[in-house]
mmCIF file of N, CA and C in Angstrom:
data_model
loop_
_atom_site.group_PDB
_atom_site.id
_atom_site.type_symbol
_atom_site.label_atom_id
_atom_site.label_comp_id
_atom_site.label_asym_id
_atom_site.label_seq_id
_atom_site.Cartn_x
_atom_site.Cartn_y
_atom_site.Cartn_z
ATOM 1 N N MET A 68 0.857 -1.196 -0.008
ATOM 2 C CA MET A 68 -0.058 -0.031 -0.001
ATOM 3 C C MET A 68 0.866 1.262 0.004
ATOM 4 N N ALA A 69 0.443 2.156 -0.947
ATOM 5 C CA ALA A 69 1.189 3.302 -0.967
ATOM 6 C C ALA A 69 0.636 4.356 0.015
ATOM 7 N N LYS A 70 1.559 4.988 0.613
ATOM 8 C CA LYS A 70 1.213 5.977 1.591
ATOM 9 C C LYS A 70 0.789 7.224 0.808
ATOM 10 N N ALA A 71 -0.458 7.752 1.214
ATOM 11 C CA ALA A 71 -0.960 9.007 0.584
ATOM 12 C C ALA A 71 -0.157 10.170 0.986
ATOM 13 N N HIS A 72 0.141 11.027 0.034
ATOM 14 C CA HIS A 72 0.927 12.277 0.464
ATOM 15 C C HIS A 72 -0.121 13.350 0.931
ATOM 16 N N ARG A 73 0.142 13.822 1.994
ATOM 17 C CA ARG A 73 -0.774 14.791 2.552
ATOM 18 C C ARG A 73 -0.084 16.133 2.376
ATOM 19 N N HIS A 74 -1.032 17.114 1.969
ATOM 20 C CA HIS A 74 -0.561 18.462 1.818
ATOM 21 C C HIS A 74 -1.076 19.302 3.002
ATOM 22 N N PRO A 75 -0.348 20.241 3.386
ATOM 23 C CA PRO A 75 -0.873 21.069 4.464
ATOM 24 C C PRO A 75 -2.214 21.847 4.003
ATOM 25 N N GLU A 76 -3.057 22.068 4.948
ATOM 26 C CA GLU A 76 -4.321 22.664 4.515
ATOM 27 C C GLU A 76 -4.095 24.092 4.126
ATOM 28 N N ALA A 77 -4.703 24.519 3.065
ATOM 29 C CA ALA A 77 -4.584 25.960 2.587
ATOM 30 C C ALA A 77 -5.790 26.720 3.176
ATOM 31 N N ARG A 78 -5.573 27.956 3.521
ATOM 32 C CA ARG A 78 -6.649 28.766 4.012
ATOM 33 C C ARG A 78 -7.524 29.219 2.903
ATOM 34 N N ASP A 79 -8.904 29.188 3.265
ATOM 35 C CA ASP A 79 -9.879 29.708 2.298
ATOM 36 C C ASP A 79 -10.007 31.068 2.217
ATOM 37 N N VAL A 80 -9.848 31.815 3.407
ATOM 38 C CA VAL A 80 -10.026 33.233 3.475
ATOM 39 C C VAL A 80 -8.654 33.787 3.948
ATOM 40 N N GLN A 81 -8.266 34.821 3.253
ATOM 41 C CA GLN A 81 -6.980 35.452 3.642
ATOM 42 C C GLN A 81 -7.322 36.556 4.693
ATOM 43 N N PRO A 82 -6.734 36.710 5.725
ATOM 44 C CA PRO A 82 -7.010 37.708 6.745
ATOM 45 C C PRO A 82 -6.941 39.106 6.194
ATOM 46 N N ARG A 83 -6.009 39.408 5.398
ATOM 47 C CA ARG A 83 -5.896 40.768 4.851
ATOM 48 C C ARG A 83 -7.077 41.150 3.999
ATOM 49 N N VAL A 84 -7.613 40.188 3.227
ATOM 50 C CA VAL A 84 -8.752 40.486 2.395
ATOM 51 C C VAL A 84 -9.919 40.743 3.277
ATOM 52 N N LEU A 85 -10.108 39.890 4.294
ATOM 53 C CA LEU A 85 -11.250 39.942 5.245
ATOM 54 C C LEU A 85 -11.227 41.295 5.964
ATOM 55 N N LEU A 86 -10.045 41.736 6.492
ATOM 56 C CA LEU A 86 -10.023 43.032 7.158
ATOM 57 C C LEU A 86 -10.182 44.270 6.248
ATOM 58 N N ALA A 87 -9.692 44.085 4.925
ATOM 59 C CA ALA A 87 -9.992 45.198 4.027
ATOM 60 C C ALA A 87 -11.436 45.287 3.735
ATOM 61 N N PHE A 88 -12.106 44.144 3.516
ATOM 62 C CA PHE A 88 -13.505 44.184 3.237
ATOM 63 C C PHE A 88 -14.299 44.749 4.407
ATOM 64 N N GLY A 89 -13.984 44.359 5.643
ATOM 65 C CA GLY A 89 -14.601 44.974 6.883
ATOM 66 C C GLY A 89 -14.469 46.442 6.968
ATOM 67 N N GLY A 90 -13.166 46.891 6.674
ATOM 68 C CA GLY A 90 -12.798 48.320 6.802
ATOM 69 C C GLY A 90 -13.554 49.051 5.652
ATOM 70 N N GLY A 91 -13.654 48.509 4.443
ATOM 71 C CA GLY A 91 -14.369 49.194 3.418
ATOM 72 C C GLY A 91 -15.845 49.227 3.689
ATOM 73 N N LEU A 92 -16.425 48.238 4.319
ATOM 74 C CA LEU A 92 -17.923 48.283 4.667
ATOM 75 C C LEU A 92 -18.140 49.351 5.771
ATOM 76 N N LEU A 93 -17.250 49.483 6.737
ATOM 77 C CA LEU A 93 -17.393 50.452 7.750
ATOM 78 C C LEU A 93 -17.305 51.902 7.160
ATOM 79 N N LEU A 94 -16.333 52.060 6.214
ATOM 80 C CA LEU A 94 -16.115 53.347 5.547
ATOM 81 C C LEU A 94 -17.324 53.657 4.698
ATOM 82 N N PHE A 95 -17.936 52.690 4.005
ATOM 83 C CA PHE A 95 -19.042 52.946 3.152
ATOM 84 C C PHE A 95 -20.265 53.334 4.091
ATOM 85 N N ILE A 96 -20.442 52.729 5.204
ATOM 86 C CA ILE A 96 -21.644 53.025 6.159
ATOM 87 C C ILE A 96 -21.419 54.451 6.599
ATOM 88 N N ALA A 97 -20.169 54.812 6.999
ATOM 89 C CA ALA A 97 -19.911 56.180 7.544
ATOM 90 C C ALA A 97 -20.157 57.258 6.485
ATOM 91 N N LEU A 98 -19.721 56.976 5.267
ATOM 92 C CA LEU A 98 -19.881 57.916 4.200
ATOM 93 C C LEU A 98 -21.451 58.079 3.816
ATOM 94 N N ALA A 99 -22.102 56.891 3.844
ATOM 95 C CA ALA A 99 -23.574 56.957 3.513
ATOM 96 C C ALA A 99 -24.282 57.749 4.609
ATOM 97 N N ALA A 100 -23.922 57.582 5.871
ATOM 98 C CA ALA A 100 -24.550 58.335 6.946
ATOM 99 C C ALA A 100 -24.284 59.885 6.830
ATOM 100 N N ILE A 101 -23.119 60.187 6.448
ATOM 101 C CA ILE A 101 -22.714 61.590 6.259
ATOM 102 C C ILE A 101 -23.457 62.160 5.056
ATOM 103 N N ALA A 102 -23.620 61.435 3.991
ATOM 104 C CA ALA A 102 -24.348 61.769 2.825
ATOM 105 C C ALA A 102 -25.775 62.005 3.078
ATOM 106 N N VAL A 103 -26.437 61.194 3.892
ATOM 107 C CA VAL A 103 -27.834 61.288 4.272
ATOM 108 C C VAL A 103 -28.021 62.543 5.112
ATOM 109 N N LYS A 104 -27.101 62.775 6.067
ATOM 110 C CA LYS A 104 -27.194 63.972 6.920
ATOM 111 C C LYS A 104 -27.143 65.217 6.033
ATOM 112 N N LEU A 105 -26.306 65.270 5.016
ATOM 113 C CA LEU A 105 -26.090 66.484 4.134
ATOM 114 C C LEU A 105 -27.338 66.608 3.218
ATOM 115 N N ILE A 106 -27.844 65.526 2.697
ATOM 116 C CA ILE A 106 -28.859 65.573 1.692
ATOM 117 C C ILE A 106 -30.255 65.924 2.361
ATOM 118 N N PHE A 107 -30.539 65.211 3.442
ATOM 119 C CA PHE A 107 -31.850 65.391 4.119
ATOM 120 C C PHE A 107 -31.627 66.183 5.466
ATOM 121 N N ASN A 108 -32.526 67.030 5.751
ATOM 122 C CA ASN A 108 -32.460 67.851 7.042
ATOM 123 C C ASN A 108 -33.097 66.948 8.045
ATOM 124 N N THR A 109 -32.244 66.242 8.880
ATOM 125 C CA THR A 109 -32.755 65.335 9.869
ATOM 126 C C THR A 109 -32.776 65.922 11.298
ATOM 127 N N ALA A 110 -32.521 67.223 11.370
ATOM 128 C CA ALA A 110 -32.480 67.871 12.681
ATOM 129 C C ALA A 110 -34.032 68.051 12.981
ATOM 130 N N PRO A 111 -34.390 67.834 14.289
ATOM 131 C CA PRO A 111 -35.765 67.983 14.607
ATOM 132 C C PRO A 111 -36.188 69.450 14.576
ATOM 133 N N THR A 112 -37.286 69.736 14.070
ATOM 134 C CA THR A 112 -37.812 71.213 14.144
ATOM 135 C C THR A 112 -38.855 71.169 15.089
ATOM 136 N N TRP A 113 -38.749 72.118 16.071
ATOM 137 C CA TRP A 113 -39.756 72.322 17.097
ATOM 138 C C TRP A 113 -40.408 73.573 16.853
ATOM 139 N N LEU A 114 -41.698 73.583 17.180
ATOM 140 C CA LEU A 114 -42.487 74.815 16.947
ATOM 141 C C LEU A 114 -42.034 75.775 18.086
ATOM 142 N N PRO A 115 -42.022 77.101 17.875
ATOM 143 C CA PRO A 115 -41.589 78.035 18.886
ATOM 144 C C PRO A 115 -42.684 78.005 19.968
ATOM 145 N N LEU A 116 -42.189 78.191 21.213
ATOM 146 C CA LEU A 116 -43.102 78.230 22.347
ATOM 147 C C LEU A 116 -43.740 79.566 22.392
ATOM 148 N N PRO A 117 -45.051 79.570 22.792
ATOM 149 C CA PRO A 117 -45.741 80.881 23.048
ATOM 150 C C PRO A 117 -44.990 81.681 23.989
ATOM 151 N N ALA A 118 -45.087 82.999 23.876
ATOM 152 C CA ALA A 118 -44.350 84.010 24.787
ATOM 153 C C ALA A 118 -44.716 83.774 26.265
ATOM 154 N N ASN A 119 -45.977 83.360 26.599
ATOM 155 C CA ASN A 119 -46.390 83.290 28.039
ATOM 156 C C ASN A 119 -46.187 81.857 28.528
ATOM 157 N N THR A 120 -45.388 81.056 27.857
ATOM 158 C CA THR A 120 -45.296 79.657 28.334
ATOM 159 C C THR A 120 -43.945 79.471 29.001
ATOM 160 N N ASN A 121 -43.884 78.885 30.103
ATOM 161 C CA ASN A 121 -42.655 78.487 30.832
ATOM 162 C C ASN A 121 -42.246 77.150 30.497
ATOM 163 N N PRO A 122 -41.258 76.856 29.741
ATOM 164 C CA PRO A 122 -40.961 75.483 29.379
ATOM 165 C C PRO A 122 -40.672 74.502 30.640
ATOM 166 N N GLU A 123 -40.212 75.135 31.717
ATOM 167 C CA GLU A 123 -39.845 74.383 32.844
ATOM 168 C C GLU A 123 -41.188 73.972 33.650
ATOM 169 N N ASN A 124 -42.156 74.685 33.449
ATOM 170 C CA ASN A 124 -43.391 74.472 34.259
ATOM 171 C C ASN A 124 -44.615 74.457 33.301
ATOM 172 N N PRO A 125 -44.825 73.507 32.431
ATOM 173 C CA PRO A 125 -45.911 73.457 31.590
ATOM 174 C C PRO A 125 -47.276 73.308 32.248
ATOM 175 N N ASP A 126 -48.301 73.743 31.581
ATOM 176 C CA ASP A 126 -49.644 73.571 32.128
ATOM 177 C C ASP A 126 -50.163 72.160 31.707
ATOM 178 N N LEU A 127 -50.243 71.291 32.623
ATOM 179 C CA LEU A 127 -50.646 69.891 32.422
ATOM 180 C C LEU A 127 -52.030 69.709 33.006
ATOM 181 N N GLN A 128 -52.716 68.817 32.393
ATOM 182 C CA GLN A 128 -54.097 68.480 32.968
ATOM 183 C C GLN A 128 -53.893 67.498 34.120
ATOM 184 N N THR A 129 -53.975 68.111 35.305
ATOM 185 C CA THR A 129 -53.755 67.268 36.486
ATOM 186 C C THR A 129 -54.904 66.464 36.972
ATOM 187 N N THR A 130 -56.160 66.903 36.600
ATOM 188 C CA THR A 130 -57.311 66.225 37.045
ATOM 189 C C THR A 130 -58.300 66.068 35.860
ATOM 190 N N PRO A 131 -58.007 65.036 34.994
ATOM 191 C CA PRO A 131 -58.837 64.864 33.764
ATOM 192 C C PRO A 131 -60.279 64.519 34.051
ATOM 193 N N GLN A 132 -60.587 63.729 35.027
ATOM 194 C CA GLN A 132 -61.889 63.388 35.320
ATOM 195 C C GLN A 132 -62.714 64.574 35.766
ATOM 196 N N GLN A 133 -62.143 65.407 36.592
ATOM 197 C CA GLN A 133 -62.908 66.614 37.125
ATOM 198 C C GLN A 133 -63.057 67.552 36.000
ATOM 199 N N ASP A 134 -62.064 67.706 35.070
ATOM 200 C CA ASP A 134 -62.130 68.522 33.942
ATOM 201 C C ASP A 134 -63.318 68.097 32.972
ATOM 202 N N LEU A 135 -63.325 66.816 32.778
ATOM 203 C CA LEU A 135 -64.426 66.320 31.927
ATOM 204 C C LEU A 135 -65.835 66.467 32.545
ATOM 205 N N THR A 136 -65.880 66.274 33.841
ATOM 206 C CA THR A 136 -67.157 66.543 34.564
ATOM 207 C C THR A 136 -67.586 67.989 34.437
ATOM 208 N N ALA A 137 -66.596 68.927 34.641
ATOM 209 C CA ALA A 137 -66.898 70.314 34.476
ATOM 210 C C ALA A 137 -67.325 70.739 33.126
ATOM 211 N N LEU A 138 -66.717 70.132 32.114
ATOM 212 C CA LEU A 138 -66.976 70.384 30.689
ATOM 213 C C LEU A 138 -68.504 69.911 30.433
ATOM 214 N N ARG A 139 -68.861 68.608 30.824
ATOM 215 C CA ARG A 139 -70.183 68.126 30.602
ATOM 216 C C ARG A 139 -71.180 68.976 31.359
ATOM 217 N N ALA A 140 -70.899 69.439 32.555
ATOM 218 C CA ALA A 140 -71.816 70.248 33.300
ATOM 219 C C ALA A 140 -72.027 71.582 32.612
ATOM 220 N N GLU A 141 -71.016 72.222 32.009
ATOM 221 C CA GLU A 141 -71.181 73.413 31.224
ATOM 222 C C GLU A 141 -71.992 73.252 29.971
ATOM 223 N N GLU A 142 -71.793 72.053 29.316
ATOM 224 C CA GLU A 142 -72.536 71.741 28.172
ATOM 225 C C GLU A 142 -74.007 71.559 28.431
ATOM 226 N N ASP A 143 -74.203 70.975 29.621
ATOM 227 C CA ASP A 143 -75.637 70.663 30.050
ATOM 228 C C ASP A 143 -76.342 72.028 30.368
ATOM 229 N N ARG A 144 -75.514 72.874 31.034
ATOM 230 C CA ARG A 144 -76.032 74.188 31.406
ATOM 231 C C ARG A 144 -76.453 75.001 30.205
ATOM 232 N N GLN A 145 -75.628 74.985 29.088
ATOM 233 C CA GLN A 145 -75.892 75.671 27.907
ATOM 234 C C GLN A 145 -77.091 75.026 27.157
ATOM 235 N N LEU A 146 -77.300 73.805 27.242
ATOM 236 C CA LEU A 146 -78.486 73.079 26.636
ATOM 237 C C LEU A 146 -79.773 73.462 27.372
ATOM 238 N N LYS A 147 -79.727 73.899 28.558
ATOM 239 C CA LYS A 147 -80.891 74.136 29.366
ATOM 240 C C LYS A 147 -81.140 75.598 29.607
ATOM 241 N N THR A 148 -80.335 76.479 29.062
ATOM 242 C CA THR A 148 -80.525 77.917 29.237
ATOM 243 C C THR A 148 -80.832 78.672 27.954
ATOM 244 N N LEU A 149 -81.410 79.865 28.059
ATOM 245 C CA LEU A 149 -81.718 80.702 27.037
ATOM 246 C C LEU A 149 -80.535 81.730 26.827
ATOM 247 N N GLY A 150 -80.059 82.065 25.679
ATOM 248 C CA GLY A 150 -78.949 82.931 25.590
ATOM 249 C C GLY A 150 -78.635 83.212 24.136
ATOM 250 N N TRP A 151 -77.777 84.134 23.830
ATOM 251 C CA TRP A 151 -77.356 84.592 22.590
ATOM 252 C C TRP A 151 -76.162 83.721 22.110
ATOM 253 N N VAL A 152 -76.178 83.185 20.913
ATOM 254 C CA VAL A 152 -75.043 82.615 20.278
ATOM 255 C C VAL A 152 -74.304 83.707 19.535
ATOM 256 N N ASP A 153 -75.015 84.552 18.788
ATOM 257 C CA ASP A 153 -74.373 85.633 18.050
ATOM 258 C C ASP A 153 -75.379 86.783 18.073
ATOM 259 N N ARG A 154 -75.273 87.734 18.925
ATOM 260 C CA ARG A 154 -76.252 88.736 19.178
ATOM 261 C C ARG A 154 -76.356 89.626 17.827
ATOM 262 N N ASN A 155 -75.279 89.911 17.214
ATOM 263 C CA ASN A 155 -75.183 90.839 16.049
ATOM 264 C C ASN A 155 -75.954 90.184 14.876
ATOM 265 N N ALA A 156 -75.838 88.898 14.795
ATOM 266 C CA ALA A 156 -76.579 88.232 13.655
ATOM 267 C C ALA A 156 -77.960 87.848 14.120
ATOM 268 N N GLY A 157 -78.306 88.055 15.325
ATOM 269 C CA GLY A 157 -79.625 87.722 15.786
ATOM 270 C C GLY A 157 -79.827 86.127 15.934
ATOM 271 N N ILE A 158 -78.807 85.480 16.262
ATOM 272 C CA ILE A 158 -78.837 84.048 16.492
ATOM 273 C C ILE A 158 -78.847 83.804 18.061
ATOM 274 N N ALA A 159 -79.966 83.053 18.493
ATOM 275 C CA ALA A 159 -80.018 82.755 19.950
ATOM 276 C C ALA A 159 -80.196 81.263 20.082
ATOM 277 N N ARG A 160 -79.998 80.848 21.271
ATOM 278 C CA ARG A 160 -80.287 79.380 21.579
ATOM 279 C C ARG A 160 -81.419 79.315 22.629
ATOM 280 N N ILE A 161 -82.141 78.272 22.470
ATOM 281 C CA ILE A 161 -83.328 78.127 23.430
ATOM 282 C C ILE A 161 -83.066 76.759 24.139
ATOM 283 N N PRO A 162 -83.620 76.559 25.279
ATOM 284 C CA PRO A 162 -83.420 75.292 26.036
ATOM 285 C C PRO A 162 -83.884 74.137 25.112
ATOM 286 N N ILE A 163 -83.147 73.046 25.192
ATOM 287 C CA ILE A 163 -83.328 71.827 24.349
ATOM 288 C C ILE A 163 -84.797 71.321 24.587
ATOM 289 N N ASP A 164 -85.222 71.341 25.800
ATOM 290 C CA ASP A 164 -86.664 70.818 26.063
ATOM 291 C C ASP A 164 -87.667 71.693 25.317
ATOM 292 N N ASP A 165 -87.412 73.036 25.336
ATOM 293 C CA ASP A 165 -88.387 73.860 24.544
ATOM 294 C C ASP A 165 -88.276 73.613 23.032
ATOM 295 N N ALA A 166 -87.078 73.336 22.635
ATOM 296 C CA ALA A 166 -86.879 73.117 21.182
ATOM 297 C C ALA A 166 -87.598 71.858 20.783
ATOM 298 N N MET A 167 -87.441 70.779 21.564
ATOM 299 C CA MET A 167 -88.110 69.545 21.178
ATOM 300 C C MET A 167 -89.601 69.697 21.305
ATOM 301 N N TRP A 168 -90.103 70.417 22.271
ATOM 302 C CA TRP A 168 -91.572 70.723 22.452
ATOM 303 C C TRP A 168 -92.139 71.422 21.122
ATOM 304 N N ALA A 169 -91.262 72.405 20.722
ATOM 305 C CA ALA A 169 -91.687 73.189 19.511
ATOM 306 C C ALA A 169 -91.794 72.231 18.236
ATOM 307 N N VAL A 170 -90.856 71.385 18.153
ATOM 308 C CA VAL A 170 -90.830 70.466 16.987
ATOM 309 C C VAL A 170 -91.999 69.520 17.138
ATOM 310 N N VAL A 171 -92.326 68.999 18.281
ATOM 311 C CA VAL A 171 -93.394 68.092 18.480
ATOM 312 C C VAL A 171 -94.758 68.757 18.200
ATOM 313 N N SER A 172 -94.909 70.014 18.755
ATOM 314 C CA SER A 172 -96.261 70.610 18.699
ATOM 315 C C SER A 172 -96.401 71.310 17.250
ATOM 316 N N HIS A 173 -95.382 71.847 16.547
ATOM 317 C CA HIS A 173 -95.538 72.549 15.309
ATOM 318 C C HIS A 173 -94.996 71.748 14.189
ATOM 319 N N GLY A 174 -94.231 70.707 14.390
ATOM 320 C CA GLY A 174 -93.589 69.989 13.376
ATOM 321 C C GLY A 174 -92.303 70.700 12.808
ATOM 322 N N LEU A 175 -91.558 70.006 11.943
ATOM 323 C CA LEU A 175 -90.358 70.699 11.450
ATOM 324 C C LEU A 175 -90.817 71.697 10.337
ATOM 325 N N PRO A 176 -90.040 72.759 10.134
ATOM 326 C CA PRO A 176 -90.382 73.777 9.202
ATOM 327 C C PRO A 176 -90.249 73.195 7.824
ATOM 328 N N ASP A 177 -91.059 73.830 6.885
ATOM 329 C CA ASP A 177 -90.881 73.397 5.524
ATOM 330 C C ASP A 177 -89.972 74.233 4.874
ATOM 331 N N TRP A 178 -88.736 73.714 4.613
ATOM 332 C CA TRP A 178 -87.616 74.492 4.088
ATOM 333 C C TRP A 178 -87.763 74.739 2.583
ATOM 334 N N SER A 179 -88.700 73.992 1.945
ATOM 335 C CA SER A 179 -88.804 74.267 0.472
ATOM 336 C C SER A 179 -89.594 75.588 0.223
ATOM 337 N N ARG A 180 -90.324 76.070 1.229
ATOM 338 C CA ARG A 180 -91.023 77.401 1.114
ATOM 339 C C ARG A 180 -90.041 78.414 1.045
ATOM 340 N N PRO A 181 -90.487 79.626 0.438
ATOM 341 C CA PRO A 181 -89.598 80.750 0.441
ATOM 342 C C PRO A 181 -89.456 81.362 1.953
ATOM 343 N N THR A 182 -88.568 82.305 2.081
ATOM 344 C CA THR A 182 -88.279 82.770 3.419
ATOM 345 C C THR A 182 -89.558 83.345 4.107
ATOM 346 N N ALA A 183 -89.367 83.750 5.259
ATOM 347 C CA ALA A 183 -90.522 84.260 6.060
ATOM 348 C C ALA A 183 -91.079 85.550 5.462
ATOM 349 N N ALA A 184 -90.435 86.132 4.518
ATOM 350 C CA ALA A 184 -90.886 87.338 3.843
ATOM 351 C C ALA A 184 -92.114 87.071 3.066
ATOM 352 N N ALA A 185 -92.480 85.859 2.835
ATOM 353 C CA ALA A 185 -93.550 85.607 1.930
ATOM 354 C C ALA A 185 -94.923 86.093 2.412
ATOM 355 N N THR A 186 -95.115 86.042 3.786
ATOM 356 C CA THR A 186 -96.332 86.563 4.374
ATOM 357 C C THR A 186 -96.122 87.592 5.362
ATOM 358 N N GLU A 187 -97.033 88.578 5.402
ATOM 359 C CA GLU A 187 -96.850 89.785 6.236
ATOM 360 C C GLU A 187 -96.894 89.507 7.799
ATOM 361 N N PRO A 188 -97.789 88.628 8.214
ATOM 362 C CA PRO A 188 -97.896 88.297 9.706
ATOM 363 C C PRO A 188 -96.544 87.680 10.173
ATOM 364 N N ASP A 189 -96.016 86.767 9.390
ATOM 365 C CA ASP A 189 -94.707 86.111 9.712
ATOM 366 C C ASP A 189 -93.610 87.178 9.821
ATOM 367 N N CYS A 190 -93.602 88.107 8.888
ATOM 368 C CA CYS A 190 -92.561 89.110 8.858
ATOM 369 C C CYS A 190 -92.660 89.991 10.127
ATOM 370 N N ALA A 191 -93.814 90.331 10.501
ATOM 371 C CA ALA A 191 -94.046 91.299 11.624
ATOM 372 C C ALA A 191 -93.526 90.494 12.888
ATOM 373 N N LEU A 192 -93.895 89.188 13.021
ATOM 374 C CA LEU A 192 -93.428 88.530 14.216
ATOM 375 C C LEU A 192 -91.842 88.380 14.236
ATOM 376 N N LEU A 193 -91.401 88.103 13.039
ATOM 377 C CA LEU A 193 -89.955 87.847 12.835
ATOM 378 C C LEU A 193 -89.163 89.061 13.139
ATOM 379 N N THR A 194 -89.605 90.239 12.676
ATOM 380 C CA THR A 194 -88.839 91.437 12.828
ATOM 381 C C THR A 194 -88.909 91.891 14.331
ATOM 382 N N ALA A 195 -90.008 91.538 14.962
ATOM 383 C CA ALA A 195 -90.227 91.970 16.423
ATOM 384 C C ALA A 195 -89.371 91.035 17.293
ATOM 385 N N ALA A 196 -89.316 89.766 16.971
ATOM 386 C CA ALA A 196 -88.567 88.819 17.764
ATOM 387 C C ALA A 196 -87.083 88.850 17.565
ATOM 388 N N VAL A 197 -86.677 88.863 16.243
ATOM 389 C CA VAL A 197 -85.206 88.919 15.959
ATOM 390 C C VAL A 197 -85.002 89.902 14.893
ATOM 391 N N PRO A 198 -84.814 91.195 15.484
ATOM 392 C CA PRO A 198 -84.770 92.349 14.501
ATOM 393 C C PRO A 198 -83.563 92.354 13.675
ATOM 394 N N ARG A 199 -82.405 91.818 14.184
ATOM 395 C CA ARG A 199 -81.173 91.887 13.387
ATOM 396 C C ARG A 199 -80.972 90.605 12.598
ATOM 397 N N GLY A 200 -81.793 89.679 12.561
ATOM 398 C CA GLY A 200 -81.608 88.475 11.787
ATOM 399 C C GLY A 200 -81.678 88.671 10.302
ATOM 400 N N LEU A 201 -81.104 87.730 9.582
ATOM 401 C CA LEU A 201 -81.033 87.738 8.072
ATOM 402 C C LEU A 201 -82.412 87.669 7.576
ATOM 403 N N ARG A 202 -83.303 86.837 8.045
ATOM 404 C CA ARG A 202 -84.598 86.765 7.488
ATOM 405 C C ARG A 202 -85.381 88.037 7.826
ATOM 406 N N ALA A 203 -85.245 88.663 9.024
ATOM 407 C CA ALA A 203 -85.849 89.940 9.255
ATOM 408 C C ALA A 203 -85.421 91.023 8.342
ATOM 409 N N ARG A 204 -84.178 91.005 8.077
ATOM 410 C CA ARG A 204 -83.561 92.018 7.099
ATOM 411 C C ARG A 204 -84.253 91.831 5.738
ATOM 412 N N ASN A 205 -84.489 90.520 5.328
ATOM 413 C CA ASN A 205 -85.050 90.259 4.001
ATOM 414 C C ASN A 205 -86.463 90.718 4.029
ATOM 415 N N CYS A 206 -87.264 90.629 5.152
ATOM 416 C CA CYS A 206 -88.658 91.100 5.260
ATOM 417 C C CYS A 206 -88.667 92.611 5.112
ATOM 418 N N ARG A 207 -87.716 93.354 5.798
ATOM 419 C CA ARG A 207 -87.714 94.801 5.679
ATOM 420 C C ARG A 207 -87.383 95.222 4.254
ATOM 421 N N GLN A 208 -86.423 94.511 3.644
ATOM 422 C CA GLN A 208 -86.084 94.843 2.233
ATOM 423 C C GLN A 208 -87.152 94.642 1.311
ATOM 424 N N GLN A 209 -87.912 93.538 1.463
ATOM 425 C CA GLN A 209 -89.028 93.231 0.554
ATOM 426 C C GLN A 209 -90.321 94.264 0.806
ATOM 427 N N GLY A 210 -90.355 94.633 2.101
ATOM 428 C CA GLY A 210 -91.447 95.561 2.458
ATOM 429 C C GLY A 210 -91.178 96.972 1.911
ATOM 430 N N GLU A 211 -89.850 97.276 1.864
ATOM 431 C CA GLU A 211 -89.513 98.630 1.215
ATOM 432 C C GLU A 211 -89.681 98.642 -0.201
ATOM 433 N N THR A 212 -89.470 97.565 -0.883
ATOM 434 C CA THR A 212 -89.600 97.485 -2.346
ATOM 435 C C THR A 212 -90.969 97.298 -2.775
ATOM 436 N N GLY A 213 -91.871 97.012 -1.882
ATOM 437 C CA GLY A 213 -93.278 96.809 -2.190
ATOM 438 C C GLY A 213 -93.481 95.478 -2.894
ATOM 439 N N ARG A 214 -92.608 94.513 -2.569
ATOM 440 C CA ARG A 214 -92.712 93.125 -3.112
ATOM 441 C C ARG A 214 -92.447 93.161 -4.567
#
């Protein structure tokens, strides 16, 4: 039997090539990060603080349940009281119970009809009740032109 001649094992990867590849990869990542920073503005942009705000002591909602309860109480109060929404335009609010009763007793208005200026009694009531309203203004204008 002939003895097989053994050769020493050759390396598959040369260390210099492996280190050069790793160094090149790190250099590429660093250059890519610098290029992204230069191309895109990645700095965070914050809105300027209002003049009366102290950044060290911001106004936080400390009692959200109580705030919600107060908000709902105010909404309920507005639903149950009579008041002006826009006095100059002649827009008022009435209590929700009264509004529902008016709809039940008189029905919904017929919006396909012309404005309240179509009949004189309606115009008189409208101008007396809401003198600055748009419909009252239309009544006065139609009254001045003699229809």
